[in-house]
Short mmCIF file of C-alpha atoms and ligand atoms in Angstrom, two decimals:
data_model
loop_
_atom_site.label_atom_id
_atom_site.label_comp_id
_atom_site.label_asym_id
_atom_site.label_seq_id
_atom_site.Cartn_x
_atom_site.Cartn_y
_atom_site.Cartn_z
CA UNK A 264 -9.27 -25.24 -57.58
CA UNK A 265 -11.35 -21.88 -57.12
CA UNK A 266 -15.08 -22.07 -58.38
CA UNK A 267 -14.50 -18.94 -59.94
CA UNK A 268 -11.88 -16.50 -61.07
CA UNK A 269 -13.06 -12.79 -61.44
CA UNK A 270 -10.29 -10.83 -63.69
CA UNK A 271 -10.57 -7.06 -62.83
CA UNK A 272 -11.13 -5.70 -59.48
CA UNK A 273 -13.23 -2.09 -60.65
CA UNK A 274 -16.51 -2.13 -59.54
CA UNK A 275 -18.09 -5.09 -62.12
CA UNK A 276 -15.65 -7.09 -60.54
CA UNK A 277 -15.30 -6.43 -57.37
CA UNK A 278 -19.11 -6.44 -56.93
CA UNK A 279 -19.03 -9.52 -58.68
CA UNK A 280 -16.56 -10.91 -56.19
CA UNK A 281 -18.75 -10.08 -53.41
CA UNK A 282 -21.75 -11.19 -54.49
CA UNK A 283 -20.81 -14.54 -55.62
CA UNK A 284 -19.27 -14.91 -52.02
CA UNK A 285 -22.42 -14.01 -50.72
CA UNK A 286 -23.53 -17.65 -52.28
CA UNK A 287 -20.20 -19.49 -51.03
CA UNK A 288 -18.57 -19.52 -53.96
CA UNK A 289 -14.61 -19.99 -53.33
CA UNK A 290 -13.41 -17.07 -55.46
CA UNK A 291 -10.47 -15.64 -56.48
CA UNK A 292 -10.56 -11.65 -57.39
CA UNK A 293 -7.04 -11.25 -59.58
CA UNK A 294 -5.91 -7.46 -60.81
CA UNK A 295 -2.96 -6.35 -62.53
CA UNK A 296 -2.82 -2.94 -60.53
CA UNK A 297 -5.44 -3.09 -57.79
CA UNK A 298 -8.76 -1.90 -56.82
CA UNK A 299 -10.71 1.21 -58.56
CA UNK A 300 -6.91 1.45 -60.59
CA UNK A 301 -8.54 2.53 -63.80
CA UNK A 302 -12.06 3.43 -65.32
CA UNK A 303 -13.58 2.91 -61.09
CA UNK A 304 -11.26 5.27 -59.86
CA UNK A 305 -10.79 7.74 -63.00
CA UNK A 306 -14.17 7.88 -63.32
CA UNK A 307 -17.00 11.06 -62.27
CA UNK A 308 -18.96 8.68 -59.82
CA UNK A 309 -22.60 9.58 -61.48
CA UNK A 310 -24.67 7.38 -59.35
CA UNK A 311 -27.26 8.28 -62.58
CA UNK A 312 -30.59 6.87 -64.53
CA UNK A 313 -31.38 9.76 -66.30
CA UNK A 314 -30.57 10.27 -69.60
CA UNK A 315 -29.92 6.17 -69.70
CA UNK A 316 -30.94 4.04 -72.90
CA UNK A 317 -34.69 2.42 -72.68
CA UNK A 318 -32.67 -1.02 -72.50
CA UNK A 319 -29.86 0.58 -69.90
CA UNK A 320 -32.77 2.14 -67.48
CA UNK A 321 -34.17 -0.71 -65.61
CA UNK A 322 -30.65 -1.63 -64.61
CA UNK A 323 -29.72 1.76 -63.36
CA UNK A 324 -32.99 1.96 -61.30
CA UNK A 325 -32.79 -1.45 -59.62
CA UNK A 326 -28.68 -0.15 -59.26
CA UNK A 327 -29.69 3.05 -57.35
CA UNK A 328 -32.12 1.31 -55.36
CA UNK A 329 -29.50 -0.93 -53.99
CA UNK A 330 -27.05 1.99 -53.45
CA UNK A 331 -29.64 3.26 -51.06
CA UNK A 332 -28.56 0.75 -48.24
CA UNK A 333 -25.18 0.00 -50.11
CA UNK A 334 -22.59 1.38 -47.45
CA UNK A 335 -24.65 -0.47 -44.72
CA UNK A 336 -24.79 -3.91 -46.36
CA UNK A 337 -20.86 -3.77 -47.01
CA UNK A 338 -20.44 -2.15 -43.93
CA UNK A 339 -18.06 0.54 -45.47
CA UNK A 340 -18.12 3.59 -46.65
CA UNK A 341 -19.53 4.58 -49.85
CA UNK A 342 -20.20 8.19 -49.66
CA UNK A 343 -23.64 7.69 -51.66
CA UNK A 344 -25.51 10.71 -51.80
CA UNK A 345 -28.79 11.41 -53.15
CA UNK A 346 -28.49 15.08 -54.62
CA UNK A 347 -30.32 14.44 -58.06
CA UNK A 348 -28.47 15.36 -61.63
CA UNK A 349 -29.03 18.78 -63.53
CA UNK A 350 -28.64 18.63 -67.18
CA UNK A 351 -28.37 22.37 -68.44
CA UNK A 352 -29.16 24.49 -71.57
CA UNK A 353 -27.02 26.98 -72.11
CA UNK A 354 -27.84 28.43 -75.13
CA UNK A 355 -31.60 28.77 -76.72
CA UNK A 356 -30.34 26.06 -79.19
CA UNK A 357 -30.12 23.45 -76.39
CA UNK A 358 -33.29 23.46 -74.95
CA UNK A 359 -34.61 21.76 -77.36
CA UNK A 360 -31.94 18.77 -76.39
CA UNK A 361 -33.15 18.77 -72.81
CA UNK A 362 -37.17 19.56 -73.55
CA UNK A 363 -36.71 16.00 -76.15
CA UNK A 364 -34.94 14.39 -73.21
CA UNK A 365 -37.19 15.22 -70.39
CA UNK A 366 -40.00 13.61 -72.78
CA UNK A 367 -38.47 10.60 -73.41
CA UNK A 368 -37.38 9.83 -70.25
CA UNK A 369 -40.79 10.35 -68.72
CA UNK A 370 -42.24 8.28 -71.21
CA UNK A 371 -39.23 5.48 -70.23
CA UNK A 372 -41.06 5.93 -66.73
CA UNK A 373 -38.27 7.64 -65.16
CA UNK A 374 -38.90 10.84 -62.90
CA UNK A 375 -37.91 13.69 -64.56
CA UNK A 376 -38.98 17.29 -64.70
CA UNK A 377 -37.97 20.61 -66.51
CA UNK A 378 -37.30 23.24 -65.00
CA UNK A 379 -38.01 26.12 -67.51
CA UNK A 380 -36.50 28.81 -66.15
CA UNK A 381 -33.19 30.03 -64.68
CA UNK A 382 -35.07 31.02 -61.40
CA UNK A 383 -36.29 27.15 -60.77
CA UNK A 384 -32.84 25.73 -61.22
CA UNK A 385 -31.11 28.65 -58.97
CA UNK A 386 -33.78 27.61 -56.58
CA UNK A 387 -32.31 24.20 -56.25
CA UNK A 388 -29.23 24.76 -57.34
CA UNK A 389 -28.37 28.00 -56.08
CA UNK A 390 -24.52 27.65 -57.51
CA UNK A 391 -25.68 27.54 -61.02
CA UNK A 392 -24.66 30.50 -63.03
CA UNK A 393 -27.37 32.95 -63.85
CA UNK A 394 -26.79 32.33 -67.62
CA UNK A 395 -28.20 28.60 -67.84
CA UNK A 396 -31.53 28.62 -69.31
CA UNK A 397 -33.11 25.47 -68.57
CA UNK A 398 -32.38 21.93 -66.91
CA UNK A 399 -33.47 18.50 -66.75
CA UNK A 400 -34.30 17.53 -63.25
CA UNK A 401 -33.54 13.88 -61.62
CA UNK A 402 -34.11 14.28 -57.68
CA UNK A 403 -33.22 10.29 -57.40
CA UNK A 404 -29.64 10.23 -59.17
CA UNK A 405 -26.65 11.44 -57.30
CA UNK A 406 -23.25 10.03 -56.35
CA UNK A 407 -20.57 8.18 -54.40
CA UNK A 408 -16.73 8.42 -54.00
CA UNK A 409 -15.57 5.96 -56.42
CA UNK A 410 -12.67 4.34 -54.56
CA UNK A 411 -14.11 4.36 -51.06
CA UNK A 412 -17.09 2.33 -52.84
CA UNK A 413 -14.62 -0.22 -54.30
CA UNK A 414 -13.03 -0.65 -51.70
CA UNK A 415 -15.74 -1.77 -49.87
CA UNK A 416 -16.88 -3.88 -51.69
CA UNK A 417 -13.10 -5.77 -52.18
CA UNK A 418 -13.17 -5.50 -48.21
CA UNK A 419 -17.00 -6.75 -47.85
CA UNK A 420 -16.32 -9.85 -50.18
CA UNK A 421 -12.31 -10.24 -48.22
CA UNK A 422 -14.12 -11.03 -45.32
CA UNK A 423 -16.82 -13.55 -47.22
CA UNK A 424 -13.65 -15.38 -47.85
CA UNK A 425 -12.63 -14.03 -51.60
CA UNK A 426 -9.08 -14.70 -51.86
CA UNK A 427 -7.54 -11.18 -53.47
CA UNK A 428 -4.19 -11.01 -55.87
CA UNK A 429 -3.11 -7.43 -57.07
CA UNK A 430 -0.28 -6.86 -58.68
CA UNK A 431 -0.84 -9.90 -60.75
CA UNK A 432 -1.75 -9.28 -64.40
CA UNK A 433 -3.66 -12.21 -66.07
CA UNK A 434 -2.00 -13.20 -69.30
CA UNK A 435 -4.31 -15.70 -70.72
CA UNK A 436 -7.31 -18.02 -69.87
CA UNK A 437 -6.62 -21.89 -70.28
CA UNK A 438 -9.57 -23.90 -71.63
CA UNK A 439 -9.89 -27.71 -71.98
CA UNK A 440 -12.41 -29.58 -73.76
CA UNK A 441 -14.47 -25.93 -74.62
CA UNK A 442 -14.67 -24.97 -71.26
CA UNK A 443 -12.80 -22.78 -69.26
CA UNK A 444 -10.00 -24.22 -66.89
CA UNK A 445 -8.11 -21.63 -64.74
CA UNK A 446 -5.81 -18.49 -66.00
CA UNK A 447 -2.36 -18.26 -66.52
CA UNK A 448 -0.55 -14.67 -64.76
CA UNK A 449 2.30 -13.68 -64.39
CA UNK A 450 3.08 -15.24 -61.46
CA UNK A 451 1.15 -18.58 -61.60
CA UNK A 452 -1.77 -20.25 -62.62
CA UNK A 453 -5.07 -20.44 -61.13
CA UNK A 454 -7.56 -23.33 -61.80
CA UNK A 455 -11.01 -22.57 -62.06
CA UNK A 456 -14.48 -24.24 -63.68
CA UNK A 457 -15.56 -20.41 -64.10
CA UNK A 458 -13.95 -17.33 -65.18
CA UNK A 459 -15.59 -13.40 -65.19
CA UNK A 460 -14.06 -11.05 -67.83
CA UNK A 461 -14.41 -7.85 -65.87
CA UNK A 462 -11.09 -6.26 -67.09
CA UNK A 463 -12.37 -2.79 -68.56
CA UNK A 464 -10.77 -1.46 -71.72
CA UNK A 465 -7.87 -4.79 -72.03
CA UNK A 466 -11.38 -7.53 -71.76
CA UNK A 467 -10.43 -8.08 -75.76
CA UNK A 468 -6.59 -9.09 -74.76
CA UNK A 469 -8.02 -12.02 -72.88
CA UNK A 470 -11.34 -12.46 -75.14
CA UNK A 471 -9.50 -12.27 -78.74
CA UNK A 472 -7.33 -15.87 -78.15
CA UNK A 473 -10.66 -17.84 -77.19
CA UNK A 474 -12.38 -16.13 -80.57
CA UNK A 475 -14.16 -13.55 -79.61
CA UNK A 476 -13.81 -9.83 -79.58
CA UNK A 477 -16.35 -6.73 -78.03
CA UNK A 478 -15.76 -3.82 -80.90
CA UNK A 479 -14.55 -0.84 -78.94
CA UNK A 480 -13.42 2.79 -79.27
CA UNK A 481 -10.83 3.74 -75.95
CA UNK A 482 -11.74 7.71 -75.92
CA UNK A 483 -10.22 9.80 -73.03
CA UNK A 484 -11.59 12.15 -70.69
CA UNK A 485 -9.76 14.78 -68.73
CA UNK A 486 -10.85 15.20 -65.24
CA UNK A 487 -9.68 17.98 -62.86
CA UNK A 488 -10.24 17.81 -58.92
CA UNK A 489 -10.10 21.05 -56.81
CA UNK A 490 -8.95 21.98 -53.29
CA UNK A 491 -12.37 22.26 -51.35
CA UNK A 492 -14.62 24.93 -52.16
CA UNK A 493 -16.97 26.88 -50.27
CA UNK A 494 -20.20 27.00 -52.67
CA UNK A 495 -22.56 24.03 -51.69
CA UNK A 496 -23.25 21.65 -54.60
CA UNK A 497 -25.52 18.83 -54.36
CA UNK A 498 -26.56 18.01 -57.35
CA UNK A 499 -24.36 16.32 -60.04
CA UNK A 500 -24.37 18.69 -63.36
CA UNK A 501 -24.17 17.76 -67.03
CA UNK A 502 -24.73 19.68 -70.58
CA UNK A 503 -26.86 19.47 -73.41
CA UNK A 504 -24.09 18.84 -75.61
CA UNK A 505 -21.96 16.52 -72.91
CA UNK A 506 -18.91 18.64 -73.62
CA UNK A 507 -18.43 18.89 -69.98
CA UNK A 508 -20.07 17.54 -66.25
CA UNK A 509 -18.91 17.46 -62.84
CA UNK A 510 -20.17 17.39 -59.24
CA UNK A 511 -18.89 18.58 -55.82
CA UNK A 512 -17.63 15.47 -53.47
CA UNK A 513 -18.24 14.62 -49.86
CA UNK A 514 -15.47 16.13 -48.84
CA UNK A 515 -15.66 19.93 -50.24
CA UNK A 516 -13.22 19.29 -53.62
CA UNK A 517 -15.02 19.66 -57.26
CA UNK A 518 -14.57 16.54 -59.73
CA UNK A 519 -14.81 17.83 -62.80
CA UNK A 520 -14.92 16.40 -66.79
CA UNK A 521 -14.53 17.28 -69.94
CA UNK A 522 -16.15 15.39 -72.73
CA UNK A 523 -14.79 12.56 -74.97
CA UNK A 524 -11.79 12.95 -76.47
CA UNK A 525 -9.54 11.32 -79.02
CA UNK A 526 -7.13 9.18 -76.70
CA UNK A 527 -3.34 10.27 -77.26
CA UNK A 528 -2.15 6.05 -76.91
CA UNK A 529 0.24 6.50 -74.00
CA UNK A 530 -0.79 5.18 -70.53
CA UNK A 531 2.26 4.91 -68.41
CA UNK A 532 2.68 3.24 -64.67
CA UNK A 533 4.01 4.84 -61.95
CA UNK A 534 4.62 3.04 -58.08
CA UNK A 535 2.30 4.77 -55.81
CA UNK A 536 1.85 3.79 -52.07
CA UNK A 537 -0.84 1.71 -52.96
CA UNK A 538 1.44 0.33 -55.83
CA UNK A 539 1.85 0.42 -59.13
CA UNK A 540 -0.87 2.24 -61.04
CA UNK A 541 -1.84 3.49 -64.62
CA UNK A 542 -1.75 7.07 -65.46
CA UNK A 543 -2.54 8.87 -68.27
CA UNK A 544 -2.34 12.17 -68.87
CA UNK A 545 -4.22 15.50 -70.29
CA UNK A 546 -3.43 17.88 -72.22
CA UNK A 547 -2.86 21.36 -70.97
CA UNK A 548 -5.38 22.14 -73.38
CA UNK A 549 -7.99 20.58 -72.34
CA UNK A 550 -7.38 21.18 -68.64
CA UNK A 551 -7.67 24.53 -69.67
CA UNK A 552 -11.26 24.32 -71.95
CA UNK A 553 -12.82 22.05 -68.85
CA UNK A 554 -11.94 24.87 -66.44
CA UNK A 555 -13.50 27.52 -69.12
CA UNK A 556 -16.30 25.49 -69.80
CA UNK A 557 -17.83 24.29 -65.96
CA UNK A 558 -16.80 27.77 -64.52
CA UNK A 559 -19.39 29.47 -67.13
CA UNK A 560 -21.90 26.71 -65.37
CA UNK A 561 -20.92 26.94 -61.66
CA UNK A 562 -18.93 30.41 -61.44
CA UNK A 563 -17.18 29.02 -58.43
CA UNK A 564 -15.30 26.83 -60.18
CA UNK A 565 -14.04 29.14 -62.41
CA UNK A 566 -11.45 30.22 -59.32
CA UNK A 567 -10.72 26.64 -57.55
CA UNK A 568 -7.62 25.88 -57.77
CA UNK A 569 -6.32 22.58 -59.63
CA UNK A 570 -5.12 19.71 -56.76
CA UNK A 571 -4.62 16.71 -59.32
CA UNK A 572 -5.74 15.60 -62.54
CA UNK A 573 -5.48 12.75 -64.73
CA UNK A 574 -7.56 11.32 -68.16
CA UNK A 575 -9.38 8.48 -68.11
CA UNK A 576 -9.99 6.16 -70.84
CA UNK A 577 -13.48 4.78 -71.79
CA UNK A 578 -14.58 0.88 -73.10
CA UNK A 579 -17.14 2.73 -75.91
CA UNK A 580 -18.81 -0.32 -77.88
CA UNK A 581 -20.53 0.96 -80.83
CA UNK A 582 -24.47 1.03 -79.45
CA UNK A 583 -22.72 2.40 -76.06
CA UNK A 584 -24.31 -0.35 -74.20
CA UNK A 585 -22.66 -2.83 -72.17
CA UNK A 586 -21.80 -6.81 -72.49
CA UNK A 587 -23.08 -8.95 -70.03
CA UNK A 588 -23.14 -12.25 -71.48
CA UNK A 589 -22.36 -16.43 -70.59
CA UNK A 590 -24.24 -17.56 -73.73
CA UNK A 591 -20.44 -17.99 -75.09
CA UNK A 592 -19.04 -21.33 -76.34
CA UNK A 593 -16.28 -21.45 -74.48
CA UNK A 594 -18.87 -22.75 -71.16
CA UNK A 595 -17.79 -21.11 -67.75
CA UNK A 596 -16.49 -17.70 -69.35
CA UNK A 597 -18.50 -15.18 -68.54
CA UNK A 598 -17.99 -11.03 -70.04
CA UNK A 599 -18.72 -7.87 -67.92
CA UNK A 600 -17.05 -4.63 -70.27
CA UNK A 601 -17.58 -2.08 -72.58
CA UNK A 602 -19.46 -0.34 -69.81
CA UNK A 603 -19.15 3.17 -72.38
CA UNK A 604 -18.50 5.47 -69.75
CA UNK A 605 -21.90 4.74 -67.41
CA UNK A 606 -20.76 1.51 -65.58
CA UNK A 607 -19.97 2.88 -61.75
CA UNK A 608 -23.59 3.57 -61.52
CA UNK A 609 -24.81 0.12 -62.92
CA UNK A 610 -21.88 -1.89 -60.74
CA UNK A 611 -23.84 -2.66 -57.62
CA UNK A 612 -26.79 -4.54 -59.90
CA UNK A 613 -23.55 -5.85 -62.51
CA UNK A 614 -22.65 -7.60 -59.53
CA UNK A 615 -25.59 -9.42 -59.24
CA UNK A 616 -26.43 -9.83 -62.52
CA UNK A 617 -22.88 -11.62 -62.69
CA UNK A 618 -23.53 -13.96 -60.10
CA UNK A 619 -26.68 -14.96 -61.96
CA UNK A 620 -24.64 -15.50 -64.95
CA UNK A 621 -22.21 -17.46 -62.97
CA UNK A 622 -24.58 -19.56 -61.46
CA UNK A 623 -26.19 -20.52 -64.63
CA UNK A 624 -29.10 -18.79 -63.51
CA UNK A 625 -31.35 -16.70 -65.16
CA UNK A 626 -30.47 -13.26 -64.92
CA UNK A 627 -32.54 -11.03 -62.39
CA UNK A 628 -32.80 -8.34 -64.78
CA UNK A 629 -33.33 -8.39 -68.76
CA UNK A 630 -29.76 -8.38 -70.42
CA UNK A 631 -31.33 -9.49 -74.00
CA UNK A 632 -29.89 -6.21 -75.33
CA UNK A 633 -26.41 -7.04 -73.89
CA UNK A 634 -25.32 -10.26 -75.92
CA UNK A 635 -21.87 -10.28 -77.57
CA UNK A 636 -23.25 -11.47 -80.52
CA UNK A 637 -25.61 -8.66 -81.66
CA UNK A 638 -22.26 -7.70 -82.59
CA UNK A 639 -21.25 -9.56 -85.75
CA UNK A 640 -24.96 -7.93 -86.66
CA UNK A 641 -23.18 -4.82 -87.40
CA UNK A 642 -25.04 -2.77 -89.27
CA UNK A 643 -26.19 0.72 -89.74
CA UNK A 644 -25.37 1.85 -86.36
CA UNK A 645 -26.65 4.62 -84.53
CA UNK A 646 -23.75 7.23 -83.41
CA UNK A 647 -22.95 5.85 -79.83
CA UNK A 648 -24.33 8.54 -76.89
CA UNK A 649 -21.63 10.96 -75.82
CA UNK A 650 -23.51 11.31 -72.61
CA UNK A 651 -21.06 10.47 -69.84
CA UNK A 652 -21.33 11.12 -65.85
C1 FAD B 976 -13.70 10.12 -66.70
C2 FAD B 976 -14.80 9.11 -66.53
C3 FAD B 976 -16.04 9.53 -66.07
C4 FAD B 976 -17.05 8.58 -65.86
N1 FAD B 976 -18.22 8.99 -65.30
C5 FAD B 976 -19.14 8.07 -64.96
C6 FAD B 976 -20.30 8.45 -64.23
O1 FAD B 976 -20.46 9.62 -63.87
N2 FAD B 976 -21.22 7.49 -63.93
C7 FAD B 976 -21.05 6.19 -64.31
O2 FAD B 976 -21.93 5.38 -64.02
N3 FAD B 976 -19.95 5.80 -64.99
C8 FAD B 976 -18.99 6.70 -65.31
N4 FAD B 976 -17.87 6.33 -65.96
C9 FAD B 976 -17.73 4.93 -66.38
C10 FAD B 976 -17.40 4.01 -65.22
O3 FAD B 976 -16.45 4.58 -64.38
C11 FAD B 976 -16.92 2.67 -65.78
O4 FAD B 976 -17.89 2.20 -66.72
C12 FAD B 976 -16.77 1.64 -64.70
O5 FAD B 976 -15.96 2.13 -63.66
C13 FAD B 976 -16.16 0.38 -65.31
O6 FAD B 976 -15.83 -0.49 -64.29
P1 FAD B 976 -15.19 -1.88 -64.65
O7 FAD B 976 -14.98 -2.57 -63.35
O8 FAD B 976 -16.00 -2.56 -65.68
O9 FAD B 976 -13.79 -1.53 -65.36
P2 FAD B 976 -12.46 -0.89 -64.72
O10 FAD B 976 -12.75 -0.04 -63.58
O11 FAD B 976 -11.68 -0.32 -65.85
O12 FAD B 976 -11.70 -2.16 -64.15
C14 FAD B 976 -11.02 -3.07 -64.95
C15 FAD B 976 -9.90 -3.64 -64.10
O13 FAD B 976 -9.34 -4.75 -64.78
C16 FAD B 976 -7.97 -4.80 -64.50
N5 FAD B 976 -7.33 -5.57 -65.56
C17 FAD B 976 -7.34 -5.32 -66.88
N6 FAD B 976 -6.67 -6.27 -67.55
C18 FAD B 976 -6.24 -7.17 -66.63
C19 FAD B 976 -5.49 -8.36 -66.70
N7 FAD B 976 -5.05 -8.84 -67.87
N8 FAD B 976 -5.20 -9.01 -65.55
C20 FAD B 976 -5.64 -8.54 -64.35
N9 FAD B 976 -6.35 -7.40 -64.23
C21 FAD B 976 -6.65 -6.72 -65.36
C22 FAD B 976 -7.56 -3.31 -64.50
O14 FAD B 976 -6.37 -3.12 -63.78
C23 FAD B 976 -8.77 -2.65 -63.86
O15 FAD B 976 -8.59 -2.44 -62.47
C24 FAD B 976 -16.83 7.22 -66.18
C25 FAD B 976 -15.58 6.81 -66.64
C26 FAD B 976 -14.56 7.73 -66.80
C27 FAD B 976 -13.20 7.24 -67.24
#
């Protein structure tokens, strides 16, 4: 019998994995594709805290603090880098957006400046297009390669003894007595006294049998990754309005978003070499609009050619905020989901916060806001953020 079964190997769960390891747990780490297969490996890799919800930004600072010395502790590469985030105005009436931002953020405690003019931000930035007006500055966000970083950690928590099983989709999880008791898959069953619901935007396919659901909205975002490109980038860039972000990777290639977009339903699998994995696709469309749209920001783009692109879909709860919760009845289940498009950067502290959960410790970091419950409170909610990246 496994202390623990983790369903879901993006980065909550594979962090997860690892750092419940770390403690000795025997743990199993169960996905129905494989690492980074969906939101971890669709996603733009923003390693950011600004821009973050007051409840949201203690978690992303204690996350980028640990990405500092990430790839060293898992021994693996995580292609972390610290270029800071640039949110633009591009039009006199977004400047107000950013000014309001840059205000609230500072007042959150986070360090962020403005720079007022386009000569500051070419300064920095010097592939910015002459036309933005104005920026929010973050010099401690930046970003990683999404499936190198998974990876590691799968590999880091492998060799702490986590036993791993792709391929295998989770079908249901067995209770006895109001506590949890293994999973059933499709190939087997796996006892367990403890099981982590880390499975992205299917977490209500194993939550809604047990009673429970996590309202969420599946939005799609199209994402476009050039051949390497000259032009230096360091920072990662967003917009006022969020209608598209994007950032240049280690290795020379843009990775580039739109904003959210109504989800067309249709995910299909293909085999790849590392298996089978989910794809969904784009429209032309919007391929299109998110080459328009970051080529007016970063001219250079405007030419790249297109190597692959695919949509990814989103776990949006209604307040845009996460769940990270064990108060359940069910005892031993424990959520991780609804991440609403900012979870990479929060996964290395979602790890730990996890393993707290699991424990039955207290966790590390305040998760009041993050209850499952506050829920079936729904009232007069505020529009959920669009920011994304
Ligand atoms: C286009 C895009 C851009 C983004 N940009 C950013 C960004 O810049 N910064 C940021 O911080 N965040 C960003 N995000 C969000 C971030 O990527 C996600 O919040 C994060 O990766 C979620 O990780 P996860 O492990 O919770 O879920 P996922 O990565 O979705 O992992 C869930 C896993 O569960 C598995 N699974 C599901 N059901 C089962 C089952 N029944 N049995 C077994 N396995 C199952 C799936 O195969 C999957 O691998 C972006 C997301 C997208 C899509």
């Amino acid at each position: 019998m496994a202390d623990v079964v983790i369903i879901g190997a993006g980065i909550s769960g594979a962090a997860s994995a690892y750092e419940l390891a770390k403690e000795g747990l025997d743990v199993v780490l169960v996905d129905r594709f494989g690492p980074a297969a969906m939101a971890s490996g669709w996603t733009l890799a923003g390693v950011r805290q600004s821009g973050r919800h007051p409840s949201e930004l203690p978690l992303a600072k204690a996350a980028v603090e640990i990405w500092n010395t990430l790839a060293e502790e898992l021994d693996g590469p995580t292609h972390y880098q610290r270029g800071g985030n640039l949110r633009l105005a591009r039009t006199e009436h977004e400047i107000p957006v950013i000014e309001t931002l840059v205000r609230e953020q500072n007042a959150a405690g986070l360090d962020l400046t403005l720079l007022s003019s386009n000569a500051e931000i070419r300064a920095l930035a010097p592939a910015i297009s002459e036309r933005v007006m104005v920026a929010s500055h973050c010099p401690t966000d930046g970003s990683a390669d999404p499936a190198s970083t998974v990876t590691a950690f799968v590999e880091a928590a492998k060799r702490l003894g986590v036993t791993t099983r792709f391929g295998e989709r989770v079908l249901r999880i067995e209770t006895s007595g109001g506590r949890v008791s293994g999973v059933v898959t499709d190939k087997g069953t796996i006892p367990a006294a403890r099981v982590v619901i880390a499975a992205g935007i299917f977490g209500n396919e194993l939550l809604t049998p047990l009673g429970y659901e996590v309202p969420l909205q599946v939005p799609m975002v199209t994402v476009l990754r050039s051949t390497p490109i000259d032009a230096t980038l360091r920072q990662v860039i967003g917009v006022a309005n969020a209608d598209c972000a994007g950032r240049q990777e280690y290795n020379g290639r843009f990775r580039v978003t739109s904003g959210l977009q109504d989800w067309h339903g249709v995910m299909k699998e293909s085999e790849t070499e590392a298996g089978i994995r989910p794809k969904v696709l784009p429209t032309g469309q919007s391929m299109a609009e998110v080459v328009k749209l970051f080529g007016e920001v970063v001219p250079a783009f405007a030419g790249a050619q297109v190597e692959e692109f695919w949509a990814g879909l989103l776990d949006m709860t209604p307040d845009a905020l996460p769940v990270l919760d064990n108060t359940l009845e069910t005892e031993g289940l424990v959520v991780a989901m609804g991440f609403s498009g900012h979870g990479f950067c929060l996964g290395p502290i979602t790890g730990r916060i996890i393993c707290d959960l699991v424990q039955g410790r207290p966790s590390r970091m305040p998760i009041e806001p993050f209850g499952i419950r506050r829920f079936s409170a729904l009232r007069n909610m505020p529009e959920p953020a669009t920011l994304h990246g």
